[in-house]
Amino acid sequence: MKILVINAGSSSIKYQLFEMPGSTVVAKGMVERIGEPKSRLICVFDGKTHTSEQSIPDHEDAMDLILNTLVSKNLGILHNIAEITAVGHRVVHGGEEFTGSVLIDDRVIASIEKFADLAPLHNPPNLTGIRASIHKLPTAKQIACFDTAFHTTIPQVAYLYGLPYEIYEKYRVRRYGFHGTSHRYVSRRAAVLLAHPTDRVNLVTCHLGNGCSITAVKNGKSIDTSMGLTPLEGVVMGTRTGDLDPAILFYLADKGYSIDELNAMCNKKGGLLGISGKSNDMRNLTELAEKGDKRAQLAIDIFCYRIKKYVGAYAAVLGRLDAIVFTGGIGENCPHIRAGVCSELDAIGAILNPAKNAAKLAKEDDIQADTSRVKIFVIATNEEAAIAEDTYLLSK
Ligand code: ADP
């Protein structure tokens, strides 16, 4: 059974075609720069990367191009588009309504539209991808997998802010959390590595990519997470500030900054980019710091410090901690960041093995010292495989 996984962003659509069961990737790629004069299609199939450039005005055309590529005689990936039994869509915000993945119908579409109010940059392109997919593949089942779903188990004590209660009642202002598919995926894998049932493991999972979030997982369920109403809250990220004293915004508004300027400052110009003044990318910052750039080093130090604070806080919330998990582009590839986060964590029973941490790692590896009570894992995330699995289960 062939399942297509779609991750539609504002100017790109990423796709992966899976053979299920078994989650074998048949082909994958993306269409990027949708709406620009030179859009690009990438398709990786049979160990080769195929690239083409053309004008792709919108998501509907991008879906057309992806499907035409999948059935092109040239590549020979599929004979017929009808071989795709189901499509799994990544959807960022499912509000309080969606506690798991669902078959898409008119009611689900209306809800995703409603939650666009909470995720204006993400839900609208996700929906555009869904609509294009329904149009192009009318016989395939369409499934939505929400980034927020894994976090719907967070109790009220952790999701409510210290605002007047009616703000929650009126506007549903609360912590929702994101990256749920990734936190769920690595939690399940960590349970396998620990040889414990999923519903028995206590973890702190650190998803460190361009966006970063830390989650406390108790008995396999998310009980707290660092991102909030939006992905802005929590640790310092590539371009996002993470936690701030909210009064800073009132203070700067008084100095003449507009809401739009403050929004851009916090979401696009803050974080690693804002502190270093040079880059939001950890690879660049690491190189700069090695050459003696003090602000790049400061950005890296603040990044690690903030993550360590969350790990400590969540260890306290969990009571018993079985493992810390690192994932995402930075979590999987940057030993110096893992070392920075784990330095002096022996107070919570976590001790890194520096040699293991610095070695070339497999997709799933442990990097703790023999004397460490808490395991420390590096697990490559695979959100697409998790979406394919959900899609398969719901479309059988
Ligand atoms: P996204 O959140 O957009 O999915 P990623 O998970 O790919 O992003 O993470 C992007 C971050 O990971 C960047 O800061 C990048 O520098 C870092 N990164 C990705 N791959 C590597 C690598 N091989 N070595 C060092 N850093 C990496």
Short mmCIF file of C-alpha atoms and ligand atoms in Angstrom, two decimals:
data_model
loop_
_atom_site.label_atom_id
_atom_site.label_comp_id
_atom_site.label_asym_id
_atom_site.label_seq_id
_atom_site.Cartn_x
_atom_site.Cartn_y
_atom_site.Cartn_z
CA MET A 1 0.00 0.00 0.00
CA LYS A 2 1.43 3.38 -1.06
CA ILE A 3 1.03 6.37 1.24
CA LEU A 4 2.01 9.92 0.38
CA VAL A 5 3.02 12.26 3.21
CA ILE A 6 2.67 15.98 2.56
CA ASN A 7 4.12 18.85 4.58
CA ALA A 8 2.87 22.07 2.98
CA GLY A 9 4.48 25.34 4.08
CA SER A 10 3.92 28.86 2.84
CA SER A 11 6.30 28.54 -0.13
CA SER A 12 7.16 24.86 -0.22
CA ILE A 13 5.65 21.39 -0.22
CA LYS A 14 7.76 18.52 1.10
CA TYR A 15 6.64 15.00 0.17
CA GLN A 16 7.55 11.39 0.88
CA LEU A 17 6.04 8.33 -0.72
CA PHE A 18 6.00 5.31 1.61
CA GLU A 19 5.37 1.62 1.03
CA MET A 20 3.35 0.36 4.00
CA PRO A 21 3.49 -1.56 6.24
CA GLY A 22 7.19 -1.27 7.00
CA SER A 23 7.52 2.48 6.33
CA THR A 24 9.91 2.04 3.41
CA VAL A 25 10.58 5.36 1.66
CA VAL A 26 10.01 4.84 -2.08
CA ALA A 27 10.65 8.45 -3.16
CA LYS A 28 10.89 11.85 -1.53
CA GLY A 29 11.56 15.47 -2.27
CA MET A 30 10.12 18.93 -2.27
CA VAL A 31 8.85 21.78 -4.36
CA GLU A 32 10.38 25.01 -3.12
CA ARG A 33 9.98 28.70 -3.89
CA ILE A 34 6.34 28.27 -4.94
CA GLY A 35 5.10 31.56 -6.40
CA GLU A 36 8.57 32.77 -7.39
CA PRO A 37 9.70 32.87 -11.04
CA LYS A 38 12.11 29.96 -10.63
CA SER A 39 10.49 27.32 -8.45
CA ARG A 40 12.38 24.08 -7.97
CA LEU A 41 11.29 20.46 -7.80
CA ILE A 42 13.55 17.92 -6.14
CA CYS A 43 12.85 14.20 -6.28
CA VAL A 44 15.08 11.56 -4.72
CA PHE A 45 14.39 8.09 -6.11
CA ASP A 46 16.49 4.97 -6.40
CA GLY A 47 19.54 6.69 -4.92
CA LYS A 48 19.48 9.53 -7.48
CA THR A 49 18.43 13.15 -7.04
CA HIS A 50 16.43 14.70 -9.89
CA THR A 51 16.02 18.47 -10.00
CA SER A 52 14.06 20.73 -12.32
CA GLU A 53 13.31 24.45 -12.36
CA GLN A 54 10.15 26.05 -13.65
CA SER A 55 7.51 28.55 -12.69
CA ILE A 56 5.04 27.05 -10.16
CA PRO A 57 2.49 29.75 -9.33
CA ASP A 58 0.62 28.02 -6.49
CA HIS A 59 0.20 24.93 -4.30
CA GLU A 60 -2.30 23.35 -6.72
CA ASP A 61 0.34 23.45 -9.47
CA ALA A 62 2.96 22.19 -7.03
CA MET A 63 0.77 19.16 -6.18
CA ASP A 64 0.24 18.59 -9.92
CA LEU A 65 3.97 18.61 -10.48
CA ILE A 66 4.66 16.22 -7.58
CA LEU A 67 2.03 13.75 -8.80
CA ASN A 68 3.19 14.02 -12.44
CA THR A 69 6.74 13.33 -11.28
CA LEU A 70 5.62 10.28 -9.31
CA VAL A 71 3.96 8.79 -12.44
CA SER A 72 6.47 10.02 -15.02
CA LYS A 73 7.58 7.22 -17.38
CA ASN A 74 11.09 8.60 -17.08
CA LEU A 75 11.45 7.79 -13.41
CA GLY A 76 9.00 4.91 -13.21
CA ILE A 77 8.11 5.41 -9.54
CA LEU A 78 4.38 4.64 -9.95
CA HIS A 79 2.37 3.33 -12.92
CA ASN A 80 -0.76 5.12 -11.90
CA ILE A 81 -1.64 7.84 -9.44
CA ALA A 82 -4.50 5.67 -8.14
CA GLU A 83 -1.83 3.47 -6.50
CA ILE A 84 -1.70 6.11 -3.75
CA THR A 85 -4.22 4.78 -1.24
CA ALA A 86 -3.98 7.58 1.28
CA VAL A 87 -2.34 10.94 1.93
CA GLY A 88 -1.14 12.04 5.37
CA HIS A 89 -0.93 15.78 5.93
CA ARG A 90 1.11 17.57 8.58
CA VAL A 91 -1.10 20.20 10.19
CA VAL A 92 0.44 22.52 12.76
CA HIS A 93 -2.49 23.59 14.94
CA GLY A 94 -5.36 21.37 16.01
CA GLY A 95 -6.38 23.47 19.03
CA GLU A 96 -7.96 21.55 21.90
CA GLU A 97 -10.08 19.54 19.50
CA PHE A 98 -7.70 17.00 17.96
CA THR A 99 -6.05 14.59 20.36
CA GLY A 100 -4.77 12.39 17.54
CA SER A 101 -4.69 12.02 13.77
CA VAL A 102 -8.06 12.00 11.95
CA LEU A 103 -9.66 11.28 8.60
CA ILE A 104 -10.30 14.63 6.94
CA ASP A 105 -13.89 15.63 6.26
CA ASP A 106 -15.67 18.99 5.97
CA ARG A 107 -15.85 19.35 9.75
CA VAL A 108 -12.10 18.78 10.12
CA ILE A 109 -11.38 21.30 7.37
CA ALA A 110 -13.61 23.87 9.11
CA SER A 111 -11.71 23.32 12.38
CA ILE A 112 -8.29 23.68 10.75
CA GLU A 113 -9.58 26.91 9.23
CA LYS A 114 -10.80 28.07 12.65
CA PHE A 115 -7.41 27.36 14.28
CA ALA A 116 -5.65 29.44 11.59
CA ASP A 117 -6.39 32.28 13.98
CA LEU A 118 -3.84 30.68 16.36
CA ALA A 119 -1.34 29.64 13.64
CA PRO A 120 -1.70 32.19 10.83
CA LEU A 121 1.62 31.27 9.22
CA HIS A 122 1.07 27.52 9.22
CA ASN A 123 -2.54 26.35 9.08
CA PRO A 124 -3.48 28.25 5.87
CA PRO A 125 -0.69 26.65 3.74
CA ASN A 126 -1.42 23.26 5.39
CA LEU A 127 -5.04 23.64 4.27
CA THR A 128 -4.03 24.67 0.77
CA GLY A 129 -2.05 21.42 0.53
CA ILE A 130 -5.04 19.42 1.80
CA ARG A 131 -7.42 21.03 -0.70
CA ALA A 132 -5.04 20.50 -3.62
CA SER A 133 -4.57 16.88 -2.58
CA ILE A 134 -8.34 16.23 -2.32
CA HIS A 135 -8.77 17.78 -5.74
CA LYS A 136 -5.97 15.79 -7.39
CA LEU A 137 -6.51 12.49 -5.56
CA PRO A 138 -10.27 12.30 -5.00
CA THR A 139 -10.33 8.56 -4.28
CA ALA A 140 -7.46 8.57 -1.77
CA LYS A 141 -8.21 8.85 1.95
CA GLN A 142 -6.89 12.08 3.42
CA ILE A 143 -5.59 12.14 6.99
CA ALA A 144 -4.52 15.10 9.14
CA CYS A 145 -1.74 14.71 11.75
CA PHE A 146 -1.49 17.62 14.17
CA ASP A 147 1.69 18.99 15.76
CA THR A 148 -0.38 19.88 18.82
CA ALA A 149 -2.07 16.47 19.28
CA PHE A 150 0.65 14.82 21.40
CA HIS A 151 0.46 17.72 23.85
CA THR A 152 -3.30 17.51 24.47
CA THR A 153 -2.50 15.34 27.53
CA ILE A 154 -0.82 18.32 29.27
CA PRO A 155 -2.83 19.00 32.45
CA GLN A 156 -4.44 22.35 33.18
CA VAL A 157 -1.90 23.11 35.89
CA ALA A 158 0.77 23.19 33.16
CA TYR A 159 -1.18 24.65 30.24
CA LEU A 160 -2.85 27.60 31.90
CA TYR A 161 -1.08 30.98 32.07
CA GLY A 162 -1.37 33.32 35.03
CA LEU A 163 -3.83 35.53 33.15
CA PRO A 164 -7.40 36.27 34.22
CA TYR A 165 -9.27 32.97 33.76
CA GLU A 166 -11.81 34.53 31.38
CA ILE A 167 -9.04 35.10 28.82
CA TYR A 168 -8.80 31.32 28.57
CA GLU A 169 -12.59 30.92 28.53
CA LYS A 170 -13.09 33.59 25.88
CA TYR A 171 -10.11 33.09 23.58
CA ARG A 172 -8.69 29.69 24.51
CA VAL A 173 -5.36 31.36 25.32
CA ARG A 174 -3.30 28.52 26.81
CA ARG A 175 -0.19 26.43 26.19
CA TYR A 176 -0.68 24.15 23.17
CA GLY A 177 2.86 23.11 22.30
CA PHE A 178 4.29 22.07 18.93
CA HIS A 179 6.67 19.51 17.34
CA GLY A 180 4.32 16.92 18.87
CA THR A 181 4.84 14.36 16.12
CA SER A 182 8.60 14.51 16.69
CA HIS A 183 8.38 14.33 20.51
CA ARG A 184 5.97 11.39 20.21
CA TYR A 185 8.17 9.58 17.68
CA VAL A 186 11.40 9.88 19.72
CA SER A 187 9.54 8.99 22.95
CA ARG A 188 8.37 5.72 21.42
CA ARG A 189 11.84 4.97 20.09
CA ALA A 190 13.37 5.80 23.50
CA ALA A 191 10.95 3.34 25.13
CA VAL A 192 12.17 0.65 22.73
CA LEU A 193 15.82 1.49 23.52
CA LEU A 194 15.05 1.39 27.25
CA ALA A 195 13.19 -1.91 26.77
CA HIS A 196 10.23 -0.46 28.71
CA PRO A 197 6.58 -0.30 27.63
CA THR A 198 5.83 3.13 26.09
CA ASP A 199 3.39 3.96 28.89
CA ARG A 200 6.05 3.47 31.57
CA VAL A 201 8.82 5.80 30.39
CA ASN A 202 9.66 9.21 31.87
CA LEU A 203 11.68 11.39 29.51
CA VAL A 204 12.80 14.89 28.71
CA THR A 205 12.83 15.16 24.91
CA CYS A 206 14.77 18.03 23.30
CA HIS A 207 13.80 18.81 19.70
CA LEU A 208 16.53 21.22 18.57
CA GLY A 209 16.19 22.43 14.98
CA ASN A 210 15.52 25.91 13.64
CA GLY A 211 12.60 25.87 16.03
CA CYS A 212 13.35 24.22 19.37
CA SER A 213 11.13 22.73 22.05
CA ILE A 214 11.62 20.66 25.17
CA THR A 215 8.93 18.25 26.42
CA ALA A 216 8.39 16.44 29.70
CA VAL A 217 7.02 12.97 28.96
CA LYS A 218 5.54 11.03 31.89
CA ASN A 219 4.40 7.45 31.36
CA GLY A 220 4.71 8.04 27.61
CA LYS A 221 2.47 11.13 27.62
CA SER A 222 3.37 14.79 27.23
CA ILE A 223 2.76 16.56 30.54
CA ASP A 224 4.50 19.85 29.77
CA THR A 225 6.30 21.48 26.88
CA SER A 226 8.27 24.66 26.37
CA MET A 227 6.38 26.15 23.41
CA GLY A 228 3.11 27.84 24.30
CA LEU A 229 0.15 29.45 22.59
CA THR A 230 2.55 29.89 19.66
CA PRO A 231 6.01 28.49 18.91
CA LEU A 232 7.62 31.64 20.32
CA GLU A 233 7.79 30.57 23.96
CA GLY A 234 10.51 28.43 25.51
CA VAL A 235 14.19 28.12 24.76
CA VAL A 236 16.21 30.47 22.54
CA MET A 237 15.85 29.36 18.90
CA GLY A 238 17.35 30.24 15.50
CA THR A 239 15.47 33.52 15.15
CA ARG A 240 12.98 33.37 18.05
CA THR A 241 13.68 34.88 21.43
CA GLY A 242 12.00 32.18 23.51
CA ASP A 243 10.93 33.20 27.04
CA LEU A 244 10.91 36.94 27.74
CA ASP A 245 9.60 39.14 30.48
CA PRO A 246 6.37 40.30 28.75
CA ALA A 247 6.94 43.77 30.21
CA ILE A 248 9.87 44.18 27.80
CA LEU A 249 7.29 44.46 25.00
CA PHE A 250 5.27 47.14 26.85
CA TYR A 251 8.50 49.01 27.54
CA LEU A 252 9.58 48.90 23.89
CA ALA A 253 6.05 49.81 22.73
CA ASP A 254 6.37 52.91 24.92
CA LYS A 255 9.63 53.68 23.11
CA GLY A 256 7.74 53.71 19.82
CA TYR A 257 8.03 50.15 18.45
CA SER A 258 4.86 48.98 16.68
CA ILE A 259 3.22 45.57 17.22
CA ASP A 260 4.50 44.45 13.81
CA GLU A 261 8.05 45.52 14.63
CA LEU A 262 7.95 43.77 18.00
CA ASN A 263 6.51 40.65 16.39
CA ALA A 264 9.32 40.60 13.80
CA MET A 265 11.92 41.29 16.51
CA CYS A 266 10.75 38.34 18.61
CA ASN A 267 10.06 35.83 15.82
CA LYS A 268 12.49 36.68 13.03
CA LYS A 269 15.30 38.81 14.44
CA GLY A 270 15.81 37.36 17.90
CA GLY A 271 17.38 34.15 19.19
CA LEU A 272 20.75 32.98 17.90
CA LEU A 273 20.56 35.50 15.05
CA GLY A 274 19.75 38.43 17.32
CA ILE A 275 22.37 37.64 19.96
CA SER A 276 25.19 36.83 17.53
CA GLY A 277 24.23 39.53 15.02
CA LYS A 278 25.51 37.12 12.34
CA SER A 279 23.53 33.93 11.79
CA ASN A 280 20.64 31.78 12.95
CA ASP A 281 22.38 28.63 11.75
CA MET A 282 24.28 26.56 14.30
CA ARG A 283 26.85 25.40 11.74
CA ASN A 284 27.83 29.00 10.94
CA LEU A 285 27.84 30.01 14.60
CA THR A 286 30.04 27.09 15.56
CA GLU A 287 32.54 28.02 12.87
CA LEU A 288 32.49 31.68 13.91
CA ALA A 289 32.93 30.82 17.59
CA GLU A 290 35.87 28.55 16.76
CA LYS A 291 37.49 31.52 15.02
CA GLY A 292 37.06 33.61 18.17
CA ASP A 293 33.79 35.46 17.50
CA LYS A 294 32.65 36.33 21.04
CA ARG A 295 29.02 37.07 20.21
CA ALA A 296 28.66 33.76 18.33
CA GLN A 297 30.06 31.99 21.41
CA LEU A 298 27.69 33.94 23.66
CA ALA A 299 24.71 32.91 21.50
CA ILE A 300 25.77 29.25 21.78
CA ASP A 301 26.27 29.54 25.56
CA ILE A 302 22.85 31.13 26.07
CA PHE A 303 21.27 28.47 23.82
CA CYS A 304 22.72 25.64 25.97
CA TYR A 305 21.99 27.39 29.26
CA ARG A 306 18.31 27.88 28.48
CA ILE A 307 17.87 24.25 27.41
CA LYS A 308 19.61 23.06 30.58
CA LYS A 309 17.17 25.13 32.68
CA TYR A 310 14.21 23.40 31.03
CA VAL A 311 15.78 19.96 31.42
CA GLY A 312 16.26 20.63 35.15
CA ALA A 313 12.75 22.02 35.58
CA TYR A 314 11.19 19.04 33.79
CA ALA A 315 13.28 16.57 35.80
CA ALA A 316 11.70 18.15 38.91
CA VAL A 317 8.22 17.94 37.37
CA LEU A 318 8.69 14.27 36.40
CA GLY A 319 10.05 13.05 39.73
CA ARG A 320 11.73 10.05 38.11
CA LEU A 321 13.73 10.56 34.92
CA ASP A 322 14.70 7.59 32.72
CA ALA A 323 16.32 9.39 29.80
CA ILE A 324 17.09 12.68 28.11
CA VAL A 325 16.62 12.55 24.33
CA PHE A 326 18.27 14.85 21.78
CA THR A 327 16.79 15.16 18.29
CA GLY A 328 16.42 17.64 15.38
CA GLY A 329 19.20 19.08 13.18
CA ILE A 330 21.14 20.47 16.16
CA GLY A 331 20.28 17.74 18.66
CA GLU A 332 21.40 15.02 16.24
CA ASN A 333 24.50 16.70 14.82
CA CYS A 334 26.09 19.03 17.39
CA PRO A 335 28.09 17.25 20.13
CA HIS A 336 29.23 20.58 21.63
CA ILE A 337 25.59 21.60 22.20
CA ARG A 338 24.76 18.26 23.85
CA ALA A 339 27.88 18.65 26.00
CA GLY A 340 26.88 22.22 26.93
CA VAL A 341 23.36 21.14 27.92
CA CYS A 342 24.56 18.11 29.89
CA SER A 343 27.46 19.74 31.73
CA GLU A 344 26.98 19.46 35.50
CA LEU A 345 23.69 17.62 35.14
CA ASP A 346 24.88 14.99 37.63
CA ALA A 347 22.56 16.66 40.17
CA ILE A 348 19.69 14.99 38.26
CA GLY A 349 21.68 11.79 37.63
CA ALA A 350 22.70 12.48 34.01
CA ILE A 351 26.40 12.17 33.13
CA LEU A 352 27.64 12.35 29.55
CA ASN A 353 30.39 10.14 28.14
CA PRO A 354 32.46 12.72 26.20
CA ALA A 355 34.04 10.14 23.85
CA LYS A 356 30.68 8.59 22.93
CA ASN A 357 29.16 12.04 22.50
CA ALA A 358 31.93 13.14 20.13
CA ALA A 359 31.94 9.90 18.09
CA LYS A 360 30.06 9.41 14.83
CA LEU A 361 26.65 8.20 15.94
CA ALA A 362 24.14 5.79 14.47
CA LYS A 363 20.53 6.94 13.88
CA GLU A 364 19.83 5.92 17.47
CA ASP A 365 22.58 5.86 20.05
CA ASP A 366 23.24 6.36 23.74
CA ILE A 367 25.94 8.75 24.92
CA GLN A 368 25.80 8.53 28.73
CA ALA A 369 28.66 7.46 31.00
CA ASP A 370 28.53 4.02 32.62
CA THR A 371 27.98 5.73 35.98
CA SER A 372 24.99 7.76 34.72
CA ARG A 373 21.66 6.82 36.31
CA VAL A 374 19.79 8.60 33.51
CA LYS A 375 20.29 7.46 29.91
CA ILE A 376 21.11 10.11 27.32
CA PHE A 377 19.95 9.25 23.79
CA VAL A 378 20.48 10.81 20.40
CA ILE A 379 17.58 9.72 18.18
CA ALA A 380 17.10 10.90 14.60
CA THR A 381 13.54 12.15 14.38
CA ASN A 382 11.28 10.96 11.58
CA GLU A 383 8.04 12.91 11.58
CA GLU A 384 7.14 11.69 8.09
CA ALA A 385 7.36 8.03 9.14
CA ALA A 386 5.14 8.78 12.15
CA ILE A 387 2.59 10.50 9.88
CA ALA A 388 2.77 7.58 7.40
CA GLU A 389 2.13 5.13 10.26
CA ASP A 390 -0.92 7.07 11.51
CA THR A 391 -2.21 7.40 7.95
CA TYR A 392 -1.81 3.68 7.37
CA LEU A 393 -3.65 2.78 10.58
CA LEU A 394 -6.53 5.17 9.81
CA SER A 395 -6.94 4.14 6.18
CA LYS A 396 -6.80 0.35 6.56
P1 ADP B 1 14.02 22.56 10.85
O1 ADP B 1 13.63 22.94 12.25
O2 ADP B 1 13.85 23.65 9.86
O3 ADP B 1 13.49 21.21 10.41
P2 ADP B 1 16.59 21.23 11.25
O4 ADP B 1 16.03 20.22 12.19
O5 ADP B 1 17.19 20.75 9.98
O6 ADP B 1 15.60 22.42 10.92
O7 ADP B 1 17.72 22.04 12.07
C1 ADP B 1 18.38 23.14 11.56
C2 ADP B 1 19.57 23.44 12.48
O8 ADP B 1 20.37 22.26 12.62
C3 ADP B 1 20.49 24.53 11.96
O9 ADP B 1 20.91 25.37 13.01
C4 ADP B 1 21.67 23.74 11.42
O10 ADP B 1 22.86 24.47 11.50
C5 ADP B 1 21.71 22.54 12.30
N1 ADP B 1 22.26 21.38 11.58
C6 ADP B 1 21.63 20.62 10.66
N2 ADP B 1 22.46 19.66 10.19
C7 ADP B 1 23.65 19.83 10.82
C8 ADP B 1 24.91 19.17 10.76
N3 ADP B 1 25.13 18.13 9.95
N4 ADP B 1 25.90 19.63 11.56
C9 ADP B 1 25.70 20.67 12.38
N5 ADP B 1 24.51 21.34 12.47
C10 ADP B 1 23.51 20.94 11.72
#
